[in-house]
Coordinates of C-alpha atoms in Angstrom, one line a residue:
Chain R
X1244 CA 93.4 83.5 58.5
X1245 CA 96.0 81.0 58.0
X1246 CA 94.4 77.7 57.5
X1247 CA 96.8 75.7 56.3
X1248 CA 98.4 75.8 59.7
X1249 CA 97.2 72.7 62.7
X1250 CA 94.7 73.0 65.4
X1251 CA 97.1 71.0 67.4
X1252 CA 100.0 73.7 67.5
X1253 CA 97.1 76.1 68.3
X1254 CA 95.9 73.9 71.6
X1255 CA 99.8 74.0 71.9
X1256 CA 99.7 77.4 73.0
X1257 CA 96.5 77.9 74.8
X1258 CA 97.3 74.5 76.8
X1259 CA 99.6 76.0 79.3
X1260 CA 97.3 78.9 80.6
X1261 CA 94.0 77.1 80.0
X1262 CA 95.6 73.7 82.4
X1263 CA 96.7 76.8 84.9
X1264 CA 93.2 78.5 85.1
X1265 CA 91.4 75.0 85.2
X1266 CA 93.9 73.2 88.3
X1267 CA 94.5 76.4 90.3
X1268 CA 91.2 78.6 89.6
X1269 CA 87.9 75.7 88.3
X1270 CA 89.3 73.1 90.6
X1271 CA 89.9 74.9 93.8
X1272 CA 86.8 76.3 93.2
X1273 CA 84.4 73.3 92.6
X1274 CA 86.1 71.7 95.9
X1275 CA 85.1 75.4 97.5
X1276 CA 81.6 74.0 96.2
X1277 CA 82.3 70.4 97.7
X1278 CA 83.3 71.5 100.7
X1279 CA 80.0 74.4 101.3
X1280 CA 78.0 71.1 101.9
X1281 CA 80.2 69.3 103.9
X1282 CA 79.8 69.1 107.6
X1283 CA 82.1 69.3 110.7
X1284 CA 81.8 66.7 113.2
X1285 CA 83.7 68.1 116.1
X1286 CA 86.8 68.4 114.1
X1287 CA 86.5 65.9 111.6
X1288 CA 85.4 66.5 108.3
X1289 CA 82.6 64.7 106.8
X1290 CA 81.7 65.4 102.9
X1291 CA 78.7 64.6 101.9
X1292 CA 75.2 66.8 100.7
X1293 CA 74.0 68.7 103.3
X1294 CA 72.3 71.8 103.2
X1295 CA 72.7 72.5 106.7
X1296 CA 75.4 74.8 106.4
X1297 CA 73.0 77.3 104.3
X1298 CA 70.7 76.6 106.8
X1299 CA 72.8 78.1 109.5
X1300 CA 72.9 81.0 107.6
X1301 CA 69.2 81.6 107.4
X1302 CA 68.6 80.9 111.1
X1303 CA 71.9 82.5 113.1
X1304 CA 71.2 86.6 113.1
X1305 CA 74.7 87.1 112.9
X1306 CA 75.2 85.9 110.1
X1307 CA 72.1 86.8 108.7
X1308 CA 73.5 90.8 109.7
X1309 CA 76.5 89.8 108.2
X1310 CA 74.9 89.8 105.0
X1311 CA 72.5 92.8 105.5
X1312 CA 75.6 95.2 106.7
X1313 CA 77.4 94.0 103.3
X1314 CA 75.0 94.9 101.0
X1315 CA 73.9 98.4 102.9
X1316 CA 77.8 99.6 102.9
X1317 CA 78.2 98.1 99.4
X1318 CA 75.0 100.0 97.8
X1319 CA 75.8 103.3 99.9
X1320 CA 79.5 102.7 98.6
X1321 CA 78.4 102.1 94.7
X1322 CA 75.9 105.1 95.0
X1323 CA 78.2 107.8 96.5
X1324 CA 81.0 106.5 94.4
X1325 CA 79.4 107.3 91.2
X1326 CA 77.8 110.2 92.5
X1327 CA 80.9 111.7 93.3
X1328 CA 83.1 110.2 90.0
X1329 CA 80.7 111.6 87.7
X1330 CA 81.3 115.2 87.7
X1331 CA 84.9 114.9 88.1
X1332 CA 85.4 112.7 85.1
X1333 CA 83.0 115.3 83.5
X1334 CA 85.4 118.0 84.8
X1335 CA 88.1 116.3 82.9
X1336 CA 86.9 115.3 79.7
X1337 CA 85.1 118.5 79.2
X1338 CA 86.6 121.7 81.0
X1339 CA 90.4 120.3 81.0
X1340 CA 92.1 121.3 78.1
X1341 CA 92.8 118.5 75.9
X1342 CA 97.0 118.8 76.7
X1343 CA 96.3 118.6 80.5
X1344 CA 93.5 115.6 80.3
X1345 CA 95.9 112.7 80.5
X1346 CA 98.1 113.9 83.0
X1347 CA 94.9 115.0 85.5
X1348 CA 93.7 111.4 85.1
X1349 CA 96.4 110.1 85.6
X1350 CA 97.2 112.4 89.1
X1351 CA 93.3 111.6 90.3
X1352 CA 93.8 107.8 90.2
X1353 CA 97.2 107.5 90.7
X1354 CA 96.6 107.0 94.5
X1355 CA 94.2 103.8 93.5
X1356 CA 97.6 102.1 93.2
X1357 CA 98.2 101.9 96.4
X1358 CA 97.6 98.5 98.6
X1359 CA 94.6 98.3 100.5
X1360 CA 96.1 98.0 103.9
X1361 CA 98.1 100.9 103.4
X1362 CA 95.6 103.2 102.2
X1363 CA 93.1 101.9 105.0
X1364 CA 96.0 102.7 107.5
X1365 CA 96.4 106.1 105.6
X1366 CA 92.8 107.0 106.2
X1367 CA 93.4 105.8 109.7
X1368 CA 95.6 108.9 109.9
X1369 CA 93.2 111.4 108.3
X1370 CA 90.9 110.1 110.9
X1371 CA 92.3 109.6 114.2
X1372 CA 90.7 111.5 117.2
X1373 CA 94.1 114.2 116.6
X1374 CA 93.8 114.0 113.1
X1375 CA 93.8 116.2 110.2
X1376 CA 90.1 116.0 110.0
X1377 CA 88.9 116.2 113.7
X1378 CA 91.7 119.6 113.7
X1379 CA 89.4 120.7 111.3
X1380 CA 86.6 120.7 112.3
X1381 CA 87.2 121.9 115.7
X1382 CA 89.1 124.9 113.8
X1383 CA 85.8 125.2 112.0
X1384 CA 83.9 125.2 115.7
X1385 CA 81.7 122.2 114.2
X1386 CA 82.6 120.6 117.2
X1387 CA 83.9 121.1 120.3
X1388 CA 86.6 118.2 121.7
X1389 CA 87.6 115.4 119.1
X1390 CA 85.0 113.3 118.1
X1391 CA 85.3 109.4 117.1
X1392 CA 85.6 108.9 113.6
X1393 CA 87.7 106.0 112.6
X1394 CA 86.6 102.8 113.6
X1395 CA 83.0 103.1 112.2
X1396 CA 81.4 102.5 109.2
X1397 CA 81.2 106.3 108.5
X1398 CA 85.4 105.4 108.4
X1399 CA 84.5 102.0 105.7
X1400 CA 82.3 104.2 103.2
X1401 CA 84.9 106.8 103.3
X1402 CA 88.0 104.5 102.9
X1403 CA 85.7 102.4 100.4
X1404 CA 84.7 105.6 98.5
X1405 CA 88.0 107.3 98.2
X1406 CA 89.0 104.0 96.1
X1407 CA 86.2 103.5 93.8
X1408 CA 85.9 107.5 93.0
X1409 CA 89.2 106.6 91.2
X1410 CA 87.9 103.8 89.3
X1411 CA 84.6 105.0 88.1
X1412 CA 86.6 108.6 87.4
X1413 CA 88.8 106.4 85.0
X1414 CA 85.8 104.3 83.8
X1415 CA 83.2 107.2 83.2
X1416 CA 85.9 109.1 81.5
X1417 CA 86.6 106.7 79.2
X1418 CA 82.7 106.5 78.3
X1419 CA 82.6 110.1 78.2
X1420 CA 85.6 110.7 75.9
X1421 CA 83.9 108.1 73.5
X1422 CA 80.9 110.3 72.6
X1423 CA 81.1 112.3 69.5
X1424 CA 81.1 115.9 70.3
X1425 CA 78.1 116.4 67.5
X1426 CA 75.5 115.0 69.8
X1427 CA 76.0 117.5 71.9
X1428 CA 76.1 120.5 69.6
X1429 CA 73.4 118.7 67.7
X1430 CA 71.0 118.7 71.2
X1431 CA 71.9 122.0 71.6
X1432 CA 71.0 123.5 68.2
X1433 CA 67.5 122.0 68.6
X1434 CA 67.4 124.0 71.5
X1435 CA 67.8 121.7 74.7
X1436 CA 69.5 123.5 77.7
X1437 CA 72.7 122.3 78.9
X1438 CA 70.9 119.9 81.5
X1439 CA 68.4 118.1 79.0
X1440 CA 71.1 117.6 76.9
X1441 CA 72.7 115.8 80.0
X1442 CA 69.4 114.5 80.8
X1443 CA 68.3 113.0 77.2
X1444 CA 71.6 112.4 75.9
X1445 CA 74.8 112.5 77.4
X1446 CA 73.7 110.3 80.6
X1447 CA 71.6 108.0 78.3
X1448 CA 75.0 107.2 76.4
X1449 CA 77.3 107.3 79.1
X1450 CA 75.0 104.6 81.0
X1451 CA 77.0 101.1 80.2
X1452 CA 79.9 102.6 81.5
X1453 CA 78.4 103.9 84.6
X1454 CA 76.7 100.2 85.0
X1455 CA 79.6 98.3 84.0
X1456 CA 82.2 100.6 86.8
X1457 CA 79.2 100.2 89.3
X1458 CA 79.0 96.6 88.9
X1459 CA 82.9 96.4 89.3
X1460 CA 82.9 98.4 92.5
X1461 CA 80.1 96.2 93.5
X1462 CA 82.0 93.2 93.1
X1463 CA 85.8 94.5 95.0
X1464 CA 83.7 96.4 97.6
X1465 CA 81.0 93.3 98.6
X1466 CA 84.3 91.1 98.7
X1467 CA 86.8 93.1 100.8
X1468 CA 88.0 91.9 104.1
X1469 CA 90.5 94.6 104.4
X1470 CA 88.9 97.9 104.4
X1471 CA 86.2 97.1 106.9
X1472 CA 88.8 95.0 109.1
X1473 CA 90.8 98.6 109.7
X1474 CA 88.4 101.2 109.6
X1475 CA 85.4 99.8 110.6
X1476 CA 86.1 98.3 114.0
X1477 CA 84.6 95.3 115.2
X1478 CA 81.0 96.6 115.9
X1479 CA 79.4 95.2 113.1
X1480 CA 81.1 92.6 110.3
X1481 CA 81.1 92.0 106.8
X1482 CA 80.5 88.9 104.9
X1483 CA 84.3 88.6 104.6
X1484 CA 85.3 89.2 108.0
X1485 CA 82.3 86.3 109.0
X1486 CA 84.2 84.6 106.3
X1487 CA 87.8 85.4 108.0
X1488 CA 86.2 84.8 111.8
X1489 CA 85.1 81.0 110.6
X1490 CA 88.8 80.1 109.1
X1491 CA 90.9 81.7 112.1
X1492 CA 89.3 80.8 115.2
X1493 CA 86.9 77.9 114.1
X1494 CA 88.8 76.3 111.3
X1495 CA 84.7 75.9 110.2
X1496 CA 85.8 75.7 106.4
X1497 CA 82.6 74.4 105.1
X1498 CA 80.7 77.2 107.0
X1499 CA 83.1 79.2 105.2
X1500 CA 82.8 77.9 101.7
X1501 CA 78.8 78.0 102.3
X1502 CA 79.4 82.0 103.0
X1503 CA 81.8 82.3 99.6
X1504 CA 79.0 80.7 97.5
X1505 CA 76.7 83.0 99.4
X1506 CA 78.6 85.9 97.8
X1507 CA 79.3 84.9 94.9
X1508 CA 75.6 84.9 94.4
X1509 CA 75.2 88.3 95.6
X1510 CA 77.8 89.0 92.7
X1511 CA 75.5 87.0 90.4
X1512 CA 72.7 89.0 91.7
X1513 CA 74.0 92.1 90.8
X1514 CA 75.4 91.1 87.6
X1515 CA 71.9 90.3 86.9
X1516 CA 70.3 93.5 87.9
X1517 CA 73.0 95.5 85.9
X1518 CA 72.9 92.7 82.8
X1519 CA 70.9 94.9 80.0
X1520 CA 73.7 97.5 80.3
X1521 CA 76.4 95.5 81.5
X1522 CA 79.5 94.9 78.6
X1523 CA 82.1 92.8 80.5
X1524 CA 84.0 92.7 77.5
X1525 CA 85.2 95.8 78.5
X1526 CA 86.3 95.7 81.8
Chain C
X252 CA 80.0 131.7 89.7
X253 CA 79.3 128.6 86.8
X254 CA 82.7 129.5 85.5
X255 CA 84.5 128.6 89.1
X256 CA 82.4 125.6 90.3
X257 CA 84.1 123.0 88.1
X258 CA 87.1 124.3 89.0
X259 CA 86.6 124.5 92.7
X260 CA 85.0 121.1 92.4
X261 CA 88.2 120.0 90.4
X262 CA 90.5 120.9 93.5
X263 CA 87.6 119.2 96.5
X264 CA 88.2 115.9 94.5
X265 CA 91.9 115.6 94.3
X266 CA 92.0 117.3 98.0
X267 CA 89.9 114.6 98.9
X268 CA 92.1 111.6 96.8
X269 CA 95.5 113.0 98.2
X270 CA 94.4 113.2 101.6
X271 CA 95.4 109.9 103.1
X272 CA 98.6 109.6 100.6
X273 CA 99.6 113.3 102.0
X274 CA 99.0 111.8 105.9
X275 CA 100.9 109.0 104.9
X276 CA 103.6 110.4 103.4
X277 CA 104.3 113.8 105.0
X278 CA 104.2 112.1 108.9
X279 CA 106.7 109.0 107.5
X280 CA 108.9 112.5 108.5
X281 CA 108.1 112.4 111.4
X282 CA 110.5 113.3 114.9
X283 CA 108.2 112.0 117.8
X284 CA 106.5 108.6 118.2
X285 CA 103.0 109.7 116.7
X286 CA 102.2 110.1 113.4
X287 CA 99.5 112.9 113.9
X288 CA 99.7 116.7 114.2
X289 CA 101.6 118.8 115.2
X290 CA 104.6 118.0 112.7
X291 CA 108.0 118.5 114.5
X292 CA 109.8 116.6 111.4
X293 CA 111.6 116.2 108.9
X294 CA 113.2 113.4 110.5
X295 CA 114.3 110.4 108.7
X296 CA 114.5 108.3 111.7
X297 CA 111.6 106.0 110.6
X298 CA 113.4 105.4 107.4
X299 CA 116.7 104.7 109.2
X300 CA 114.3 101.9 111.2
X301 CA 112.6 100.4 108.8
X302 CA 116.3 99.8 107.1
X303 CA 117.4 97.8 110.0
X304 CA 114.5 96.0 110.7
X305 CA 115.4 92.0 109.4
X306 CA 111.6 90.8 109.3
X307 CA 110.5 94.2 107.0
X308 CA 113.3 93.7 105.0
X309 CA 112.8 89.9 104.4
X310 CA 108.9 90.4 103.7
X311 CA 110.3 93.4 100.9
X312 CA 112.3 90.9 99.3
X313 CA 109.5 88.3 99.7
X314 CA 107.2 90.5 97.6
X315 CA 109.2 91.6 95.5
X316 CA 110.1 88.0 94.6
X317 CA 106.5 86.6 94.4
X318 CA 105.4 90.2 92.4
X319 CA 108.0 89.5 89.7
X320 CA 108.1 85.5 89.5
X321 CA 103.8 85.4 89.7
X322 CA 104.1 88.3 87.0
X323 CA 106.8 86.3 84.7
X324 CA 104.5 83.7 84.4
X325 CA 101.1 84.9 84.1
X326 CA 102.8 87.2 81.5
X327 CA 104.4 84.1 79.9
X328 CA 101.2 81.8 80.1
X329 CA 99.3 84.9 78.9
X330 CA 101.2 85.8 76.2
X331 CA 101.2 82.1 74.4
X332 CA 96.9 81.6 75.1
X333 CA 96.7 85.0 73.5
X334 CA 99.2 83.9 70.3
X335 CA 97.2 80.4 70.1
X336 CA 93.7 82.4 70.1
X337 CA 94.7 84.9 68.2
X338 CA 96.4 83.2 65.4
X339 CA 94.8 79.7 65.2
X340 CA 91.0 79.0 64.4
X341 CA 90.0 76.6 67.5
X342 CA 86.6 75.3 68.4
X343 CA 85.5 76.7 71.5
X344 CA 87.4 79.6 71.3
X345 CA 85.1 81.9 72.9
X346 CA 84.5 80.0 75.8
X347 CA 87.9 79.6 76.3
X348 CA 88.3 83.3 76.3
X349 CA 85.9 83.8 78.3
X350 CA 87.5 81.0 81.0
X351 CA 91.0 82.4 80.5
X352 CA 89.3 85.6 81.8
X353 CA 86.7 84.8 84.7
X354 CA 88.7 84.9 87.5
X355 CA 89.1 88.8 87.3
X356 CA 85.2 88.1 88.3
X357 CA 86.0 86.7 91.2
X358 CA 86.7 87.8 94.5
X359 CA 90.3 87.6 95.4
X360 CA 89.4 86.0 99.1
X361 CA 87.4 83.8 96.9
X362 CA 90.3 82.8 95.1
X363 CA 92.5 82.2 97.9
X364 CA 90.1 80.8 99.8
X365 CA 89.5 77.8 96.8
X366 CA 93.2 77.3 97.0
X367 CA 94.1 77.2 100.8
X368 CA 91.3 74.6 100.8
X369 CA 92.8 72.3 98.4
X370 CA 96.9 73.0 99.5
X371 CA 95.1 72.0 103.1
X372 CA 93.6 68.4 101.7
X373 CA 96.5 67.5 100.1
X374 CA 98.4 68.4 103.1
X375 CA 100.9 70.7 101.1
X376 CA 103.2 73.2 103.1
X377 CA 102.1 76.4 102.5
X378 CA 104.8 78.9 101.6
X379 CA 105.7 82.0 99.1
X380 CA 105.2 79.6 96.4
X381 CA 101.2 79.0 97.2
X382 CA 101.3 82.8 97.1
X383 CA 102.8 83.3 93.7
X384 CA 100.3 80.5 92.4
X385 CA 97.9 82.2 93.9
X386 CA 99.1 85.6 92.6
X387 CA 99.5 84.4 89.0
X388 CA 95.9 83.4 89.3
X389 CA 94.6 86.5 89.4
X390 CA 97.0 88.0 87.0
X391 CA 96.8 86.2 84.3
X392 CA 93.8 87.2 83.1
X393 CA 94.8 90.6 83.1
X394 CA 97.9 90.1 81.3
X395 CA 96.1 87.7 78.2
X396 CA 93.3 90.7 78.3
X397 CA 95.8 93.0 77.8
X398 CA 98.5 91.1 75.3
X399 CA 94.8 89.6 73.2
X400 CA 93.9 93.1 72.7
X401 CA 97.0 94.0 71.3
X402 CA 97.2 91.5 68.9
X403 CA 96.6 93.3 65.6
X404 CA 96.5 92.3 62.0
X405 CA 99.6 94.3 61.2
X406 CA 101.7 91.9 63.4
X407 CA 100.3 88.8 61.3
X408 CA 101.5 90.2 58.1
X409 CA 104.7 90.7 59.4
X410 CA 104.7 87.1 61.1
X411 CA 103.2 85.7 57.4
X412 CA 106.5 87.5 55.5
X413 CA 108.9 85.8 58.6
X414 CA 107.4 81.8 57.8
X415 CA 107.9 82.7 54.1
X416 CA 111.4 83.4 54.4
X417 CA 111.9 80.5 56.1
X418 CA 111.7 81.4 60.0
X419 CA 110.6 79.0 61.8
X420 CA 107.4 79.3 64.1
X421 CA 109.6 79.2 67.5
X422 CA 111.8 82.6 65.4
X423 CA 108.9 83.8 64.3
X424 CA 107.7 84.2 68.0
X425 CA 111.1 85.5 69.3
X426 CA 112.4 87.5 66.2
X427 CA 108.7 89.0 65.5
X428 CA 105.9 88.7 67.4
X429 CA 107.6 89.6 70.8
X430 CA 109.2 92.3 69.6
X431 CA 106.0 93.9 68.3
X432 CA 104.2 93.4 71.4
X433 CA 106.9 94.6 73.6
X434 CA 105.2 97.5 74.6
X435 CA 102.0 95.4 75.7
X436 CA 103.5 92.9 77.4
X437 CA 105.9 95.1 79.5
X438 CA 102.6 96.8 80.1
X439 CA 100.8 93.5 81.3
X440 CA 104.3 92.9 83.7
X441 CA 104.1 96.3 85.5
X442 CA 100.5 96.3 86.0
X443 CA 100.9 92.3 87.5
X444 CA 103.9 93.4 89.4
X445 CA 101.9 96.2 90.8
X446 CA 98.4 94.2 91.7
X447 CA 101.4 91.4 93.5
X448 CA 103.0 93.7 95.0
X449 CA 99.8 95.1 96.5
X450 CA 97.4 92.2 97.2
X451 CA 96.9 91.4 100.5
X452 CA 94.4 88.6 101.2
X453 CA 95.4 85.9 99.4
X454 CA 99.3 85.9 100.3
X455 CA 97.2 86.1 104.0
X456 CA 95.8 82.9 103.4
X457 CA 98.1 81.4 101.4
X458 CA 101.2 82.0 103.4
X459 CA 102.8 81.1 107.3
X460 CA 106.1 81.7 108.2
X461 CA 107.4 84.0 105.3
X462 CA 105.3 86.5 104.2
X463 CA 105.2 89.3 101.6
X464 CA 105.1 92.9 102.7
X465 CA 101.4 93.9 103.0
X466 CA 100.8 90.8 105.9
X467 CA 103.7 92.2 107.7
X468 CA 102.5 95.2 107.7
X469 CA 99.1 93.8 108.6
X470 CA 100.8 92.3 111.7
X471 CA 102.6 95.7 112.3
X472 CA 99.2 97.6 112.5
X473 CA 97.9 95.5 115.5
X474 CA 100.6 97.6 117.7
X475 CA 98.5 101.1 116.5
X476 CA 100.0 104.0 114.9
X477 CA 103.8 104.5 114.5
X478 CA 105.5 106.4 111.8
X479 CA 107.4 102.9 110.8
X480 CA 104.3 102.0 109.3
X481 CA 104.2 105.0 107.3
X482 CA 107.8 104.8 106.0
X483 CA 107.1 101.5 105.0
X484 CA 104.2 102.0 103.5
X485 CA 105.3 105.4 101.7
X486 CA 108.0 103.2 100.3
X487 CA 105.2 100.3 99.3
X488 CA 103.4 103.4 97.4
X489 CA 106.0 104.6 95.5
X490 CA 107.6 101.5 94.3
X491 CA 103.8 101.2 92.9
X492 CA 103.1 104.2 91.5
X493 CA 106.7 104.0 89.6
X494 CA 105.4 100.6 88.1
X495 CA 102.7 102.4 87.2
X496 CA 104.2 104.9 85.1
X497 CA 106.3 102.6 83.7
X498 CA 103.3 100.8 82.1
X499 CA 101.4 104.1 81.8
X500 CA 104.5 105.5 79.7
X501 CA 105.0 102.0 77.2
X502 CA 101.2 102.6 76.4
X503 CA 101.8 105.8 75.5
X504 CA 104.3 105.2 73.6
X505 CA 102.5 102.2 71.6
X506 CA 99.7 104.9 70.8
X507 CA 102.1 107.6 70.3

């Protein structure tokens, strides 16, 4: 370390991206904070420290469903995510030869790149009463006349779970690719079959990744207005569209802060359940 | 059969990923109105629309303008807290890290919703500019993640040798440092220029009468289907996926 040389030149350099994160990311936020126990009267504003916005919550159903939908879609999304990325990223690190392994991660997530509203639209496509999948399965004689697919949550968890299937895959990879081969051939030469040595030591080891890409879908899926805005119709909503609903038609911004903080600490939540395995350091 | 099932497995998966991006794509081609079977294309009508459609056009510019100006500085600001944390023994450092980085955290309609709040109170306009803010927002943490990482002891030496023959620190940054993190930092750019040029929610919020290309869009979809919205967004894709690979290839090359 070079010792000799001044703090002050040091806070020289952070100052410019610390002063950015603290005015246009802390202070926005703590006013997001201010403003969850404010109240409206009629149109006016009135700050103050009122819990009643929270209280709303508890009591309206709606909002109360709000919250329930988010959390079923986001588990369902998580668990089918990683259900589904696993043996894929599997596939790749371990049946791919080595040449190949760089360019078939890069072609099974190269479609993640894409913004949401255009891959939501794209799925809107695969979905439509004459689309690819309805042909399908009437080719199939699953069914016989179209059936409704896009505009339900069936449509959100499959939007939701094409994305994150390319993030865990990149993720779990990653974890997968970390592992020294010798544990493997070690577990085998005392005899385990191919699935206790998944069992006892590949999945075992390849845990903080799976947590740490589960908590990250978690986290973009639970705060999505997008996705469930295009594909899943207006039957049931999100915590974000609530969130969207209160800003557009109602201008109720501290009802919509109070729903912000509420996410947040669903986030927190989860970050909690996940901590013992969770390394944020390397997302 | 255990020989196959990997492989079969293998093809389901990208099958399933290339779906919507083959939908997207292949009816962009489109003759007819409807972008669903039966395929009567390849037309490049939709193309030949979306090139004389003024609002389109304006919002492509738009993002594009917001993806590389939010980018330039997040880089920018990035690039220095990394130098200054990397290079400098401060107290605190690890909090500050860890501050520099939180937002990634964070949901982005969180983000935009925090700042459309406070542009509202202090009755500010909002504009493509509130976008970018917000934009660089969520960037930067990515880019000092990315540049921090990078930052190796083999770069110090080199810096060390530079202030001993005299450079000063300001040439020691441009004639050194940059340089060696070139590869890096061009990496942080195209991946901010891609999450820009893709995000959605905040330039929502955080914009009114211009917007960037994913709000028109947005606005475009509440008219249905159309094969317009697939040019455009097959365009929108591959300008992405060619940042992409433009970050994907100076990685390789750093490791290479």
């Amino acid at each position: 370390m070079t010792a000799v040389r001044s703090d002050a030149m040091g806070w020289g350099f952070v100052a410019p991206a610390l002063l950015w994160t603290l005015a246009f990311f802390v202070l926005p936020f703590a006013v997001m904070g201010a403003m969850s126990l404010a109240t409206l009267d009629g149109r006016e504003l009135v700050w103050g420290l009122s819990l009643s916005n929270y209280a709303e919550l508890a009591e309206r159903a709606y909002l109360r469903r709000a919250v329930i939908v988010s959390l079923e879609i986001t588990l369902t999304v998580t668990a089918l995510s990683v259900l589904l990325a696993y043996p894929l990223a599997w596939i790749i690190a371990f049946r791919v030869p080595p040449r190949w392994q760089r360019l078939a991660l890069l072609l099974a997530i190269l479609p993640f790149w894409t913004s949401y509203v255009v891959r939501s639209y794209a799925w809107l496509l695969v979905l439509a009463r004459e689309g690819w999948v309805n042909e399908a399965l009437l080719m199939l004689g699953l069914i016989a006349e179209p059936v409704t697919l896009a505009n339900t949550r069936l449509a959100t968890v499959t939007g939701f779970v094409h994305f994150f299937v390319m993030l865990l895959t990149l993720t779990i990879y990653a974890n997968l690719v970390q592992l020294s081969p010798n544990y493997r051939r070690a577990a085998m030469d005392l005899g385990a079959s191919a699935f206790q040595t998944f069992r006892h030591v590949i999945l075992p080891l390849t845990l903080p990744g799976i947590v740490t890409g589960a908590f990250l879908t978690f986290v973009l899926c639970i705060g999505d207005y997008v996705t469930p805005q295009i594909l899943g119709g207006n039957t049931e909503l999100t915590v974000p569209q609530v969130i969207m609903v209160q800003l557009g038609r109602r201008a109720d911004f501290p009802l919509a802060s109070a729903l912000a903080i509420v996410l947040m600490g669903l986030v927190t939540l989860a970050y909690l359940a996940g901590a013992r395995w969770l390394r944020v350091d390397r997302l | 059969m255990m020989r196959v099932l990997p492989w079969i497995y293998l093809s389901a998966m990208f099958c399933f990923i290339y779906l919507p991006v083959a939908a997207l794509v292949l009816f962009s081609f489109q003759g007819g109105g409807l972008p669903v079977p039966p395929f009567d294309g390849p037309s490049l009508r939709w193309y030949g629309e979306v090139l004389v459609d003024d609002d389109l056009l304006a919002a492509l510019a738009a993002s594009l303008g917001v993806a590389l100006g939010s980018s330039a500085v997040a880089v920018s600001l990035g690039f220095l807290a990394a130098y200054g944390l990397a290079r400098f023994v401060l107290p605190g450092a690890a909090m500050i890290r860890a501050l520099l980085i939180v937002p990634m955290t964070v949901s982005y309609l969180i983000v935009g919703l925090g700042l459309l709040i406070v542009i509202q109170r202090l009755g500010l306009p909002l504009s493509l500019l509130t976008a970018g803010i917000g934009h660089t927002v969520i960037n930067l943490p990515l880019a000092f993640a990315i540049i921090y990482a990078s930052m190796g002891a083999q770069q110090q030496s080199a810096e060390r040798a530079a202030r001993d023959l005299g450079a000063s620190e300001a040439d020691v940054l441009r004639l050194v440092t940059v340089p060696m993190l070139a590869p890096a930092i061009l990496a942080a750019f195209f991946l901010s220029v891609t999450l820009s040029w893709d995000e959605f929610i905040i330039a929502f919020l955080l914009t009114r009468f211009d917007v960037t290309l994913p709000v028109e869009i947005w606005s475009m979809l509440r008219s249905g289907l159309s094969p317009r919205l697939n040019a455009i967004g097959s365009v929108v894709f591959l300008v992405s996926v060619a940042a992409v690979i433009l970050a994907e290839l100076l990685v390789l090359r750093r490791r290479g």
